[in-house]
Coordinates of C-alpha atoms in Angstrom, one line a residue:
Chain Q
M18 CA 3.2 -45.9 -17.5
T19 CA 1.1 -48.8 -16.4
A20 CA 0.1 -51.6 -18.8
G21 CA -3.4 -51.7 -20.0
P22 CA -5.5 -48.9 -21.4
L23 CA -5.0 -45.2 -20.7
L24 CA -8.6 -44.6 -19.6
E25 CA -11.0 -47.3 -18.8
V26 CA -14.7 -47.2 -18.0
R27 CA -16.2 -50.1 -16.1
D28 CA -19.9 -50.8 -16.0
V29 CA -20.8 -47.1 -15.5
A30 CA -24.5 -46.2 -15.0
K31 CA -26.1 -42.8 -14.6
R32 CA -29.7 -41.9 -14.3
F33 CA -31.2 -38.4 -14.5
G34 CA -34.6 -38.9 -12.9
G35 CA -36.3 -41.6 -14.9
L36 CA -33.9 -41.5 -17.8
A37 CA -31.1 -43.9 -17.9
A38 CA -28.4 -41.9 -19.7
L39 CA -25.8 -44.6 -19.1
D40 CA -26.7 -48.1 -18.4
G41 CA -23.7 -50.4 -17.7
C42 CA -21.3 -48.9 -20.1
S43 CA -17.7 -50.3 -20.4
L44 CA -15.1 -49.2 -22.7
A45 CA -11.4 -48.2 -23.0
L46 CA -9.1 -45.6 -24.6
E47 CA -5.7 -46.7 -25.6
A48 CA -2.7 -44.6 -25.2
G49 CA -1.3 -43.1 -28.3
Q50 CA -4.5 -43.5 -30.2
V51 CA -7.4 -41.3 -31.2
T52 CA -10.6 -43.1 -30.0
G53 CA -13.9 -42.1 -31.4
L54 CA -17.2 -42.2 -29.5
I55 CA -20.1 -42.2 -31.8
G56 CA -23.8 -43.0 -31.6
P57 CA -27.2 -41.5 -32.2
N58 CA -28.4 -38.7 -30.1
G59 CA -29.2 -39.7 -26.6
A60 CA -26.8 -42.6 -26.6
G61 CA -25.1 -41.2 -23.6
K62 CA -21.9 -40.0 -25.2
S63 CA -21.7 -36.5 -23.6
T64 CA -22.8 -37.9 -20.2
L65 CA -20.0 -40.5 -20.5
L66 CA -17.5 -37.7 -21.2
N67 CA -18.8 -35.8 -18.2
V68 CA -18.4 -38.9 -16.0
M69 CA -14.9 -39.4 -17.4
T70 CA -13.9 -35.9 -16.4
G71 CA -15.5 -35.7 -13.0
L72 CA -18.2 -33.2 -13.9
V73 CA -21.0 -35.8 -13.4
R74 CA -20.7 -38.5 -10.6
A75 CA -21.7 -41.9 -11.8
D76 CA -24.3 -43.9 -9.9
R77 CA -22.5 -47.2 -10.4
G78 CA -19.2 -48.4 -12.0
S79 CA -15.8 -46.9 -12.1
V80 CA -13.4 -44.8 -14.2
L81 CA -9.7 -45.6 -14.2
F82 CA -7.1 -43.3 -15.6
E83 CA -3.7 -45.0 -16.0
G84 CA -4.9 -47.8 -13.7
R85 CA -5.8 -45.3 -11.0
D86 CA -9.5 -45.0 -9.8
V87 CA -10.6 -41.5 -10.6
T88 CA -14.4 -42.1 -10.3
A89 CA -14.7 -39.8 -7.2
V90 CA -12.1 -37.2 -8.2
S91 CA -13.4 -33.6 -8.6
A92 CA -13.4 -32.1 -12.0
H93 CA -10.7 -29.5 -11.1
R94 CA -8.1 -32.2 -10.2
F95 CA -8.1 -33.9 -13.6
P96 CA -5.7 -31.5 -15.3
A97 CA -3.0 -32.4 -12.6
L98 CA -3.5 -36.1 -13.5
G99 CA -2.8 -35.4 -17.2
M100 CA -6.4 -35.3 -18.6
A101 CA -8.0 -32.2 -20.3
R102 CA -11.2 -31.8 -22.1
T103 CA -13.0 -29.4 -24.4
F104 CA -16.7 -28.7 -24.6
Q105 CA -19.4 -29.4 -27.1
I106 CA -21.0 -25.9 -27.2
V107 CA -17.9 -23.8 -27.0
R108 CA -17.8 -22.2 -23.7
E109 CA -15.1 -19.6 -24.1
L110 CA -14.4 -17.2 -21.3
G111 CA -16.0 -14.5 -23.3
S112 CA -15.0 -11.4 -21.5
L113 CA -11.3 -12.5 -21.4
T114 CA -9.1 -11.9 -24.4
V115 CA -8.0 -14.8 -26.4
F116 CA -4.5 -14.6 -24.8
E117 CA -6.0 -14.4 -21.2
N118 CA -8.1 -17.5 -22.0
L119 CA -4.9 -19.4 -22.4
L120 CA -3.1 -17.9 -19.5
V121 CA -5.9 -19.0 -17.1
A122 CA -5.0 -22.6 -17.9
P123 CA -1.5 -23.4 -16.5
R124 CA -1.4 -25.1 -13.2
L125 CA 0.0 -24.0 -9.9
Q126 CA 0.0 -20.3 -10.5
T127 CA 1.5 -18.4 -7.6
G128 CA -0.4 -15.3 -8.6
E129 CA -3.8 -17.0 -7.9
G130 CA -3.3 -16.6 -4.1
V131 CA -4.8 -13.6 -2.4
V132 CA -1.6 -12.4 -0.7
A133 CA 0.8 -13.6 -3.4
S134 CA -1.2 -11.7 -6.1
I135 CA -0.1 -8.5 -4.3
F136 CA 3.2 -9.2 -2.6
G137 CA 4.5 -12.1 -4.8
R138 CA 4.5 -10.1 -7.9
R139 CA 8.1 -10.8 -9.0
K140 CA 7.5 -14.5 -8.8
W141 CA 4.2 -14.7 -10.6
W142 CA 5.4 -12.2 -13.2
A143 CA 8.2 -14.6 -14.1
E144 CA 5.7 -17.5 -14.3
E145 CA 3.4 -15.4 -16.5
S146 CA 6.2 -14.6 -18.8
A147 CA 7.1 -18.2 -19.2
N148 CA 3.5 -19.2 -19.7
A149 CA 3.0 -16.4 -22.2
Q150 CA 5.8 -17.8 -24.4
K151 CA 4.0 -21.2 -24.3
A152 CA 0.7 -19.6 -25.0
K153 CA 2.1 -17.6 -27.9
A154 CA 3.6 -20.8 -29.4
L155 CA 0.2 -22.5 -29.2
L156 CA -1.7 -19.6 -30.6
D157 CA 0.8 -19.4 -33.5
R158 CA 0.2 -23.1 -34.0
V159 CA -3.6 -22.8 -34.3
G160 CA -3.3 -19.5 -36.2
L161 CA -5.0 -17.3 -33.6
F162 CA -2.1 -15.2 -32.4
R163 CA -3.1 -12.2 -34.5
L164 CA -6.3 -12.1 -32.4
A165 CA -4.5 -12.4 -29.1
D166 CA -5.8 -9.3 -27.5
H167 CA -9.3 -9.6 -28.9
P168 CA -12.2 -10.5 -26.6
S169 CA -12.8 -14.3 -27.2
G170 CA -16.5 -13.8 -27.2
G171 CA -16.1 -12.3 -30.7
L172 CA -14.4 -15.3 -32.4
S173 CA -16.2 -17.5 -34.9
G174 CA -17.4 -20.9 -33.8
G175 CA -14.4 -22.7 -35.4
Q176 CA -11.9 -20.3 -33.9
K177 CA -13.5 -20.9 -30.4
K178 CA -13.0 -24.6 -31.0
L179 CA -9.4 -24.0 -31.8
L180 CA -9.1 -21.8 -28.8
D181 CA -10.6 -24.4 -26.6
L182 CA -8.1 -27.0 -27.9
A183 CA -5.1 -24.6 -27.5
R184 CA -6.2 -23.9 -23.9
A185 CA -6.4 -27.7 -23.2
L186 CA -2.9 -28.1 -24.6
L187 CA -1.5 -25.6 -22.2
L188 CA -2.3 -28.1 -19.4
E189 CA 0.2 -30.4 -21.1
P190 CA -2.2 -33.4 -20.9
K191 CA -1.6 -37.0 -21.9
L192 CA -5.1 -37.4 -22.9
I193 CA -7.5 -34.8 -24.3
L194 CA -11.3 -35.5 -24.6
L195 CA -12.9 -33.5 -27.4
D196 CA -16.7 -33.1 -27.3
E197 CA -17.7 -32.6 -30.9
P198 CA -14.7 -30.7 -32.2
G199 CA -16.2 -30.4 -35.6
A200 CA -19.6 -29.1 -34.7
G201 CA -20.2 -25.6 -36.2
V202 CA -16.8 -25.4 -37.7
A203 CA -16.4 -24.0 -41.2
P204 CA -14.7 -26.5 -43.7
P205 CA -11.4 -24.8 -44.0
L206 CA -11.0 -24.7 -40.2
K207 CA -12.1 -28.3 -40.0
I208 CA -9.2 -29.3 -42.2
E209 CA -6.9 -27.3 -39.8
M210 CA -8.4 -29.1 -36.8
I211 CA -7.8 -32.5 -38.4
R212 CA -4.1 -31.6 -39.2
L213 CA -3.6 -30.3 -35.7
I214 CA -5.0 -33.4 -34.0
R215 CA -2.8 -35.6 -36.2
E216 CA 0.2 -33.7 -35.4
L217 CA -0.5 -33.8 -31.7
K218 CA -1.0 -37.5 -31.9
A219 CA 2.4 -37.9 -33.6
E220 CA 3.8 -36.0 -30.6
G221 CA 2.3 -38.5 -28.2
V222 CA -1.0 -37.0 -27.1
S223 CA -3.8 -39.4 -26.9
F224 CA -7.4 -38.3 -27.8
G225 CA -10.9 -39.3 -27.1
L226 CA -13.6 -37.6 -29.3
V227 CA -17.3 -37.5 -29.3
E228 CA -18.4 -36.6 -32.8
H229 CA -21.2 -36.7 -35.3
D230 CA -19.2 -35.7 -38.3
M231 CA -18.4 -39.1 -39.8
H232 CA -15.9 -37.6 -42.2
L233 CA -13.9 -36.3 -39.2
V234 CA -14.3 -39.6 -37.4
G235 CA -13.1 -41.6 -40.4
E236 CA -10.0 -39.3 -41.0
L237 CA -8.9 -39.3 -37.3
C238 CA -9.9 -42.3 -35.3
D239 CA -7.8 -45.4 -34.9
R240 CA -10.6 -47.1 -33.1
V241 CA -14.3 -46.4 -32.7
H242 CA -16.8 -47.3 -30.0
V243 CA -20.4 -47.0 -31.0
M244 CA -22.9 -46.3 -28.2
A245 CA -26.6 -46.8 -28.1
E246 CA -29.0 -46.5 -25.2
G247 CA -26.3 -45.9 -22.6
K248 CA -24.2 -48.9 -23.5
R249 CA -21.3 -49.8 -25.8
L250 CA -22.7 -51.5 -28.9
V251 CA -19.8 -52.2 -31.2
S252 CA -16.1 -51.5 -31.2
G253 CA -13.5 -51.6 -34.0
T254 CA -12.0 -49.5 -36.7
F255 CA -14.2 -47.0 -38.5
E256 CA -14.4 -49.2 -41.5
E257 CA -15.5 -52.2 -39.4
V258 CA -18.2 -50.4 -37.4
S259 CA -19.6 -48.6 -40.4
K260 CA -20.5 -51.9 -42.0
D261 CA -21.9 -53.4 -38.9
R262 CA -25.7 -54.0 -39.2
R263 CA -26.3 -53.2 -35.6
V264 CA -24.8 -49.8 -36.0
V265 CA -26.9 -49.0 -39.0
E266 CA -30.0 -50.2 -37.1
A267 CA -29.1 -48.1 -34.0
Y268 CA -28.7 -45.0 -36.2
L269 CA -31.7 -45.5 -38.3
G270 CA -33.9 -46.8 -35.5
V271 CA -34.9 -50.1 -37.3
A272 CA -36.3 -52.7 -35.0
A273 CA -33.8 -55.4 -34.3
Chain I
M2 CA -19.9 25.3 1.9
I3 CA -16.4 23.9 2.4
A4 CA -17.7 21.8 5.3
Y5 CA -20.4 20.6 3.0
L6 CA -18.0 19.6 0.3
V7 CA -15.8 17.8 2.9
T8 CA -18.8 15.9 4.1
I9 CA -19.6 14.8 0.5
A10 CA -15.9 13.8 -0.1
I11 CA -16.0 11.6 3.0
L12 CA -19.3 10.1 2.1
V13 CA -17.9 9.3 -1.4
S14 CA -14.9 7.7 0.3
I15 CA -17.2 5.4 2.3
A16 CA -19.3 4.6 -0.8
A17 CA -16.2 3.9 -2.8
L18 CA -14.8 1.5 -0.3
V19 CA -18.1 -0.4 -0.2
G20 CA -18.3 -0.3 -4.0
L21 CA -14.8 -1.5 -4.5
A22 CA -15.5 -4.5 -2.3
L23 CA -18.7 -5.3 -4.2
N24 CA -16.7 -4.8 -7.4
L25 CA -14.5 -7.6 -6.4
Q26 CA -17.3 -9.9 -5.4
W27 CA -19.9 -9.2 -8.0
G28 CA -18.0 -7.3 -10.7
Q29 CA -15.0 -9.6 -11.0
A30 CA -16.0 -12.9 -9.5
G31 CA -19.7 -12.8 -10.4
L32 CA -21.1 -13.5 -6.9
V33 CA -24.2 -11.6 -6.1
N34 CA -24.2 -10.0 -2.6
F35 CA -27.4 -8.3 -1.7
G36 CA -26.3 -8.3 2.0
V37 CA -23.5 -5.7 1.6
V38 CA -25.0 -3.5 4.3
G39 CA -24.8 -6.3 6.8
F40 CA -21.1 -6.5 6.4
V41 CA -20.7 -2.8 6.6
A42 CA -22.8 -2.7 9.8
I43 CA -20.7 -5.5 11.4
G44 CA -17.5 -3.4 10.6
A45 CA -19.1 -0.3 12.1
Y46 CA -20.3 -2.0 15.3
A47 CA -17.1 -3.8 15.8
T48 CA -15.2 -0.6 15.5
A49 CA -17.7 1.3 17.7
L50 CA -17.4 -1.3 20.5
L51 CA -13.7 -1.9 20.3
A52 CA -12.1 1.5 19.4
P53 CA -12.5 3.0 22.9
Q54 CA -10.9 0.0 24.4
I55 CA -8.1 -1.0 22.1
G56 CA -7.5 2.0 19.9
W57 CA -8.8 2.9 16.5
F58 CA -6.3 1.1 14.3
P59 CA -6.6 -2.3 16.0
A60 CA -10.4 -1.8 16.1
M61 CA -10.4 -1.2 12.3
L62 CA -8.3 -4.3 11.7
V63 CA -10.7 -6.4 13.8
A64 CA -13.6 -4.9 11.9
G65 CA -12.1 -6.0 8.7
A66 CA -11.1 -9.5 9.9
L67 CA -14.5 -10.2 11.6
S68 CA -16.3 -9.2 8.4
A69 CA -14.0 -11.3 6.3
I70 CA -14.5 -14.3 8.6
L71 CA -18.2 -14.0 8.5
S72 CA -18.1 -13.5 4.6
A73 CA -16.0 -16.6 4.3
G74 CA -18.5 -18.5 6.6
L75 CA -21.5 -17.4 4.6
A76 CA -19.7 -18.2 1.3
L77 CA -18.8 -21.7 2.6
L78 CA -22.4 -22.4 3.5
S79 CA -24.1 -21.0 0.4
I80 CA -21.7 -20.5 -2.5
R81 CA -22.4 -23.8 -4.0
L82 CA -25.8 -22.4 -4.7
E83 CA -26.8 -21.0 -8.1
E84 CA -26.5 -17.3 -8.5
N85 CA -30.2 -16.5 -7.7
Y86 CA -30.1 -18.5 -4.5
L87 CA -26.9 -16.9 -3.3
A88 CA -28.7 -13.5 -3.7
I89 CA -31.6 -14.7 -1.5
V90 CA -29.2 -16.0 1.2
T91 CA -27.3 -12.7 1.3
I92 CA -30.5 -10.6 1.5
G93 CA -31.5 -12.7 4.4
F94 CA -28.0 -12.2 6.0
G95 CA -28.3 -8.4 5.7
E96 CA -31.7 -8.4 7.4
V97 CA -30.5 -10.8 10.2
V98 CA -27.5 -8.5 11.0
R99 CA -29.9 -5.6 11.3
L100 CA -32.3 -7.4 13.5
V101 CA -29.6 -8.8 15.7
I102 CA -28.2 -5.3 16.2
L103 CA -31.6 -3.9 16.9
N104 CA -32.5 -6.5 19.5
E105 CA -29.3 -7.5 21.2
G106 CA -29.3 -4.3 23.3
W107 CA -26.8 -5.6 25.9
L108 CA -24.2 -5.4 23.2
T109 CA -25.3 -2.8 20.7
R110 CA -27.6 -0.7 22.7
G111 CA -30.3 -1.5 20.2
A112 CA -32.1 1.5 18.6
L113 CA -30.3 3.9 21.0
G114 CA -27.1 3.3 19.0
I115 CA -23.6 3.8 20.1
A116 CA -22.1 7.4 20.6
D117 CA -18.7 8.9 21.2
I118 CA -16.8 6.7 18.8
P119 CA -13.2 8.0 18.9
R120 CA -11.8 9.3 15.6
P121 CA -8.3 8.4 14.3
F122 CA -5.7 11.1 15.0
A123 CA -8.1 12.9 17.3
S124 CA -5.4 15.0 19.0
L125 CA -3.9 16.0 15.7
G126 CA -7.5 16.9 14.6
Q127 CA -7.9 19.3 17.5
A128 CA -4.7 21.0 16.6
I129 CA -5.3 21.6 12.9
G130 CA -9.1 21.1 12.3
G131 CA -10.8 17.7 12.6
D132 CA -12.3 17.5 9.2
T133 CA -9.1 18.3 7.4
V134 CA -7.3 15.5 9.2
F135 CA -10.3 13.1 8.6
I136 CA -10.6 13.7 5.0
V137 CA -6.9 13.0 4.4
F138 CA -7.4 9.8 6.5
A139 CA -10.4 8.8 4.4
L140 CA -8.8 9.5 1.0
A141 CA -5.6 7.7 2.1
L142 CA -7.6 4.7 3.1
V143 CA -9.4 4.6 -0.2
A144 CA -6.1 5.0 -2.0
V145 CA -4.5 2.1 -0.2
V146 CA -7.4 -0.2 -0.7
F147 CA -7.8 0.8 -4.3
A148 CA -4.1 0.1 -4.9
L149 CA -4.3 -3.3 -3.2
L150 CA -7.4 -4.3 -5.1
E151 CA -6.2 -3.1 -8.4
C152 CA -3.0 -5.1 -7.9
M153 CA -5.2 -8.1 -7.3
A154 CA -7.5 -7.4 -10.2
R155 CA -4.5 -7.3 -12.6
S156 CA -2.9 -10.5 -11.2
P157 CA -3.7 -14.1 -12.2
F158 CA -6.1 -14.1 -9.2
G159 CA -8.2 -11.4 -10.8
R160 CA -8.1 -13.2 -14.1
V161 CA -9.2 -16.5 -12.7
L162 CA -12.1 -14.8 -11.0
R163 CA -13.2 -13.3 -14.2
A164 CA -12.8 -16.8 -15.8
I165 CA -15.1 -18.1 -13.1
R166 CA -17.6 -15.4 -13.6
D167 CA -17.7 -16.1 -17.4
D168 CA -18.1 -20.0 -17.0
A169 CA -17.4 -21.8 -13.7
T170 CA -17.7 -25.3 -15.3
V171 CA -15.0 -24.5 -17.9
T172 CA -12.7 -23.0 -15.2
A173 CA -13.1 -26.1 -13.1
A174 CA -12.3 -28.3 -16.1
L175 CA -9.1 -26.2 -16.5
G176 CA -8.0 -27.4 -13.0
K177 CA -9.0 -24.5 -10.9
N178 CA -10.6 -24.9 -7.5
V179 CA -13.6 -22.7 -8.2
F180 CA -15.1 -23.2 -4.7
A181 CA -11.9 -22.1 -2.8
L182 CA -11.4 -19.2 -5.2
R183 CA -15.0 -17.9 -4.7
V184 CA -14.7 -18.1 -1.0
R185 CA -11.4 -16.1 -1.1
A186 CA -13.1 -13.4 -3.3
F187 CA -16.0 -13.2 -1.0
A188 CA -13.8 -13.0 2.1
V189 CA -11.6 -10.2 0.7
G190 CA -14.7 -8.3 -0.3
G191 CA -16.1 -8.7 3.2
A192 CA -12.9 -7.4 4.7
V193 CA -13.1 -4.2 2.7
M194 CA -16.8 -3.8 3.6
G195 CA -15.9 -4.1 7.3
I196 CA -13.2 -1.4 6.8
A197 CA -15.8 0.8 5.1
G198 CA -18.1 0.3 8.1
A199 CA -15.2 1.4 10.4
L200 CA -14.7 4.6 8.4
H201 CA -18.4 5.2 8.6
A202 CA -18.4 4.8 12.4
F203 CA -15.3 7.0 12.7
Y204 CA -16.8 9.7 10.7
L205 CA -20.3 9.9 12.3
T206 CA -19.0 9.0 15.8
Y207 CA -22.4 7.8 16.4
I208 CA -24.1 4.7 14.9
D209 CA -27.6 3.2 15.2
P210 CA -29.5 0.5 13.2
S211 CA -31.3 3.1 11.0
Q212 CA -28.1 3.9 9.2
F213 CA -27.7 0.4 7.9
T214 CA -30.7 0.0 5.6
P215 CA -30.7 -1.9 2.2
I216 CA -30.3 1.4 0.4
V217 CA -26.6 1.1 1.2
T218 CA -26.4 -2.1 -0.8
A219 CA -28.4 -0.5 -3.6
Y220 CA -26.0 2.4 -3.8
A221 CA -23.1 0.0 -4.0
F222 CA -24.7 -1.8 -6.9
M223 CA -25.5 1.5 -8.7
A224 CA -21.8 2.5 -8.3
V225 CA -20.5 -0.9 -9.8
I226 CA -23.0 -0.8 -12.6
A227 CA -22.3 2.9 -13.5
G228 CA -18.6 2.4 -13.3
G229 CA -18.5 -0.7 -15.3
R230 CA -18.4 -4.3 -13.9
G231 CA -14.9 -5.3 -13.0
S232 CA -13.2 -1.9 -13.3
N233 CA -12.0 -0.4 -10.1
F234 CA -11.1 2.9 -11.8
G235 CA -14.6 3.0 -13.2
L236 CA -16.1 2.2 -9.7
L237 CA -14.4 5.3 -8.3
I238 CA -16.0 7.4 -11.0
G239 CA -19.3 5.6 -10.5
A240 CA -19.2 6.2 -6.7
C241 CA -18.5 9.9 -7.2
S242 CA -21.2 10.2 -9.8
I243 CA -23.9 8.5 -7.7
M244 CA -23.1 10.6 -4.6
A245 CA -22.8 13.8 -6.7
L246 CA -26.3 13.0 -8.2
L247 CA -27.7 12.2 -4.8
E248 CA -26.3 15.3 -3.2
G249 CA -26.5 17.6 -6.1
T250 CA -30.1 17.1 -6.7
R251 CA -30.8 18.6 -3.3
F252 CA -30.1 22.0 -4.8
L253 CA -32.6 21.5 -7.5
K254 CA -35.2 23.1 -5.2
D255 CA -33.4 26.4 -5.5
F256 CA -34.0 26.3 -9.3
V257 CA -37.2 24.5 -9.6
T258 CA -40.2 26.4 -8.3
V259 CA -43.0 24.4 -10.0
I260 CA -43.0 21.7 -7.3
D261 CA -42.2 21.9 -3.6
G262 CA -39.3 20.5 -1.7
V263 CA -41.0 17.4 -0.4
Q264 CA -42.2 16.3 -3.9
L265 CA -38.8 17.1 -5.2
S266 CA -37.0 14.9 -2.7
A267 CA -39.2 12.0 -3.8
L268 CA -38.3 12.7 -7.4
R269 CA -34.6 12.7 -6.7
L270 CA -34.4 9.0 -6.2
G271 CA -36.4 8.5 -9.3
L272 CA -34.0 10.7 -11.3
I273 CA -31.1 8.5 -10.2
G274 CA -33.0 5.4 -11.2
A275 CA -33.6 7.0 -14.6
G276 CA -29.9 7.9 -14.8
I277 CA -28.9 4.3 -14.3
V278 CA -31.4 3.0 -16.8
L279 CA -30.2 5.5 -19.4
L280 CA -26.6 4.6 -18.7
L281 CA -27.4 0.9 -19.2
I282 CA -29.1 1.6 -22.5
L283 CA -26.5 4.0 -23.8
R284 CA -23.3 2.5 -22.3
P285 CA -24.0 -1.0 -21.0
Q286 CA -20.3 -1.7 -20.3
G287 CA -20.2 1.2 -17.8
L288 CA -18.0 4.2 -17.7
A289 CA -14.7 2.5 -17.7
P290 CA -13.6 -0.9 -19.3
E291 CA -12.3 -3.9 -17.3
P292 CA -8.4 -4.0 -17.3
K293 CA -7.0 -6.5 -19.8
R294 CA -3.6 -7.8 -19.9
R295 CA -2.1 -7.3 -23.5
A296 CA 0.0 -10.2 -24.8
A297 CA 2.8 -7.8 -25.7
D298 CA 3.2 -6.9 -22.0
L299 CA 4.0 -10.4 -21.1
L300 CA 6.0 -11.4 -24.1
S301 CA 8.4 -8.5 -24.0
N302 CA 9.0 -9.6 -20.3
D303 CA 9.1 -5.9 -19.3
E304 CA 7.5 -5.6 -15.9
R305 CA 7.3 -1.8 -16.3
A306 CA 4.9 -2.3 -19.2
A307 CA 2.2 -3.5 -16.7

């Protein structure tokens, strides 16, 4: 483990045509914490998350994970580094069953090779069985095991969010970035989500979360970065930033 | 009549091979390939040109390999494209193949075509009847390809392809190299199309460019849609039904006296189209469902349960 923050973003800029989604944004996520990213719509939170996970390439600036520059790393290499993410609008793999959704996730699957899928059956079956035990444990944990053989497309919004999180956990990441884990989640499942994230944090997983639900942010986040117009505006604990005049102005659009 | 049924069975075998290949590329991996006929033609011509020199089996292997390499090449060039653009590129590829075959007469004899393609087990065929031997060969080939592709579909490879079809971005975020996996799926499908072309050449013993029109691609799509996207078993049923409809409706003229044979033959294709539309309305998931792995199979750790 290197000293310094787990994930650091330095002066990142990204334009989409004439729109500056990110405009010199710098911030850090500390290991062992839940860090919130909040801000009004259009502040650049989701773009920042995409830049952090290699789905969008920044025009300028850099992203460092455990001190290593990952700015130009392709999205599919992040899980191997120890970083996973979930999506804002849940993008479950709808025609796969709940259980299959999880089994896709583990890294280095022998059975994903063309030749090995046919002739290396003994080996990949052993891997699958081991992965299946982990997947069952995770599904039990999020309360979805009874739906294991159902198509994931039929789950409710909240259940899909839990499935998305369970799938990310199967990658055994150090850091999970959650894009609006509370959006469209029924209140009982939201409590479940908060409990789960707290448990995982206690087990040593770090989180970054983009969220509009201030109750959820207040419950979970050790530290919050407020973004506005593609930059970091204020950082601090949730209590600190929620009292900050600039934050109120950014949300309400009052002229500074 | 027996000879006619044998002919249909062999045509079904060829269509089934093409359909199985498309079912991997489009049904499972979600990659549209409107140039199917181009890969079949490459397989057929490679076989026709090489079989007299190197023997039927090596020629068939080369046909599959060549088609696989060209598929991989086309995929490498164009697979980053969004779905609709990949469709356009593959349509173009199919046409390019046909035009090259038509015009490069020094190699392909152009519109004259290539005759006297040797059949597998020709000497055995003379002893006990050529078509009997050939139908066994064709069905065995389909069985082997089906078994291999079904193993693949039920493996983690098949599963990750379906994941990519559902959402490529999510699958990439889970650490999968979507690009490489798509190229592999396209190449394997191409190999099977090449082998289907080889079977086509062996059966007809004469090939020319007029046999490789886009209708071959259309039949393959019909078979996949009718059978159910992603299901190899459904594909076999689909390919049989489409060929049965195509051939069976020939006999309609014996029963229908209101309109003449020419009008009826025009109606036949319309009937098949109507059949597909009805199927899509009544049973959009196709005839057979995609195979799914049940959690209990893996958790009991009992390999026989698969």
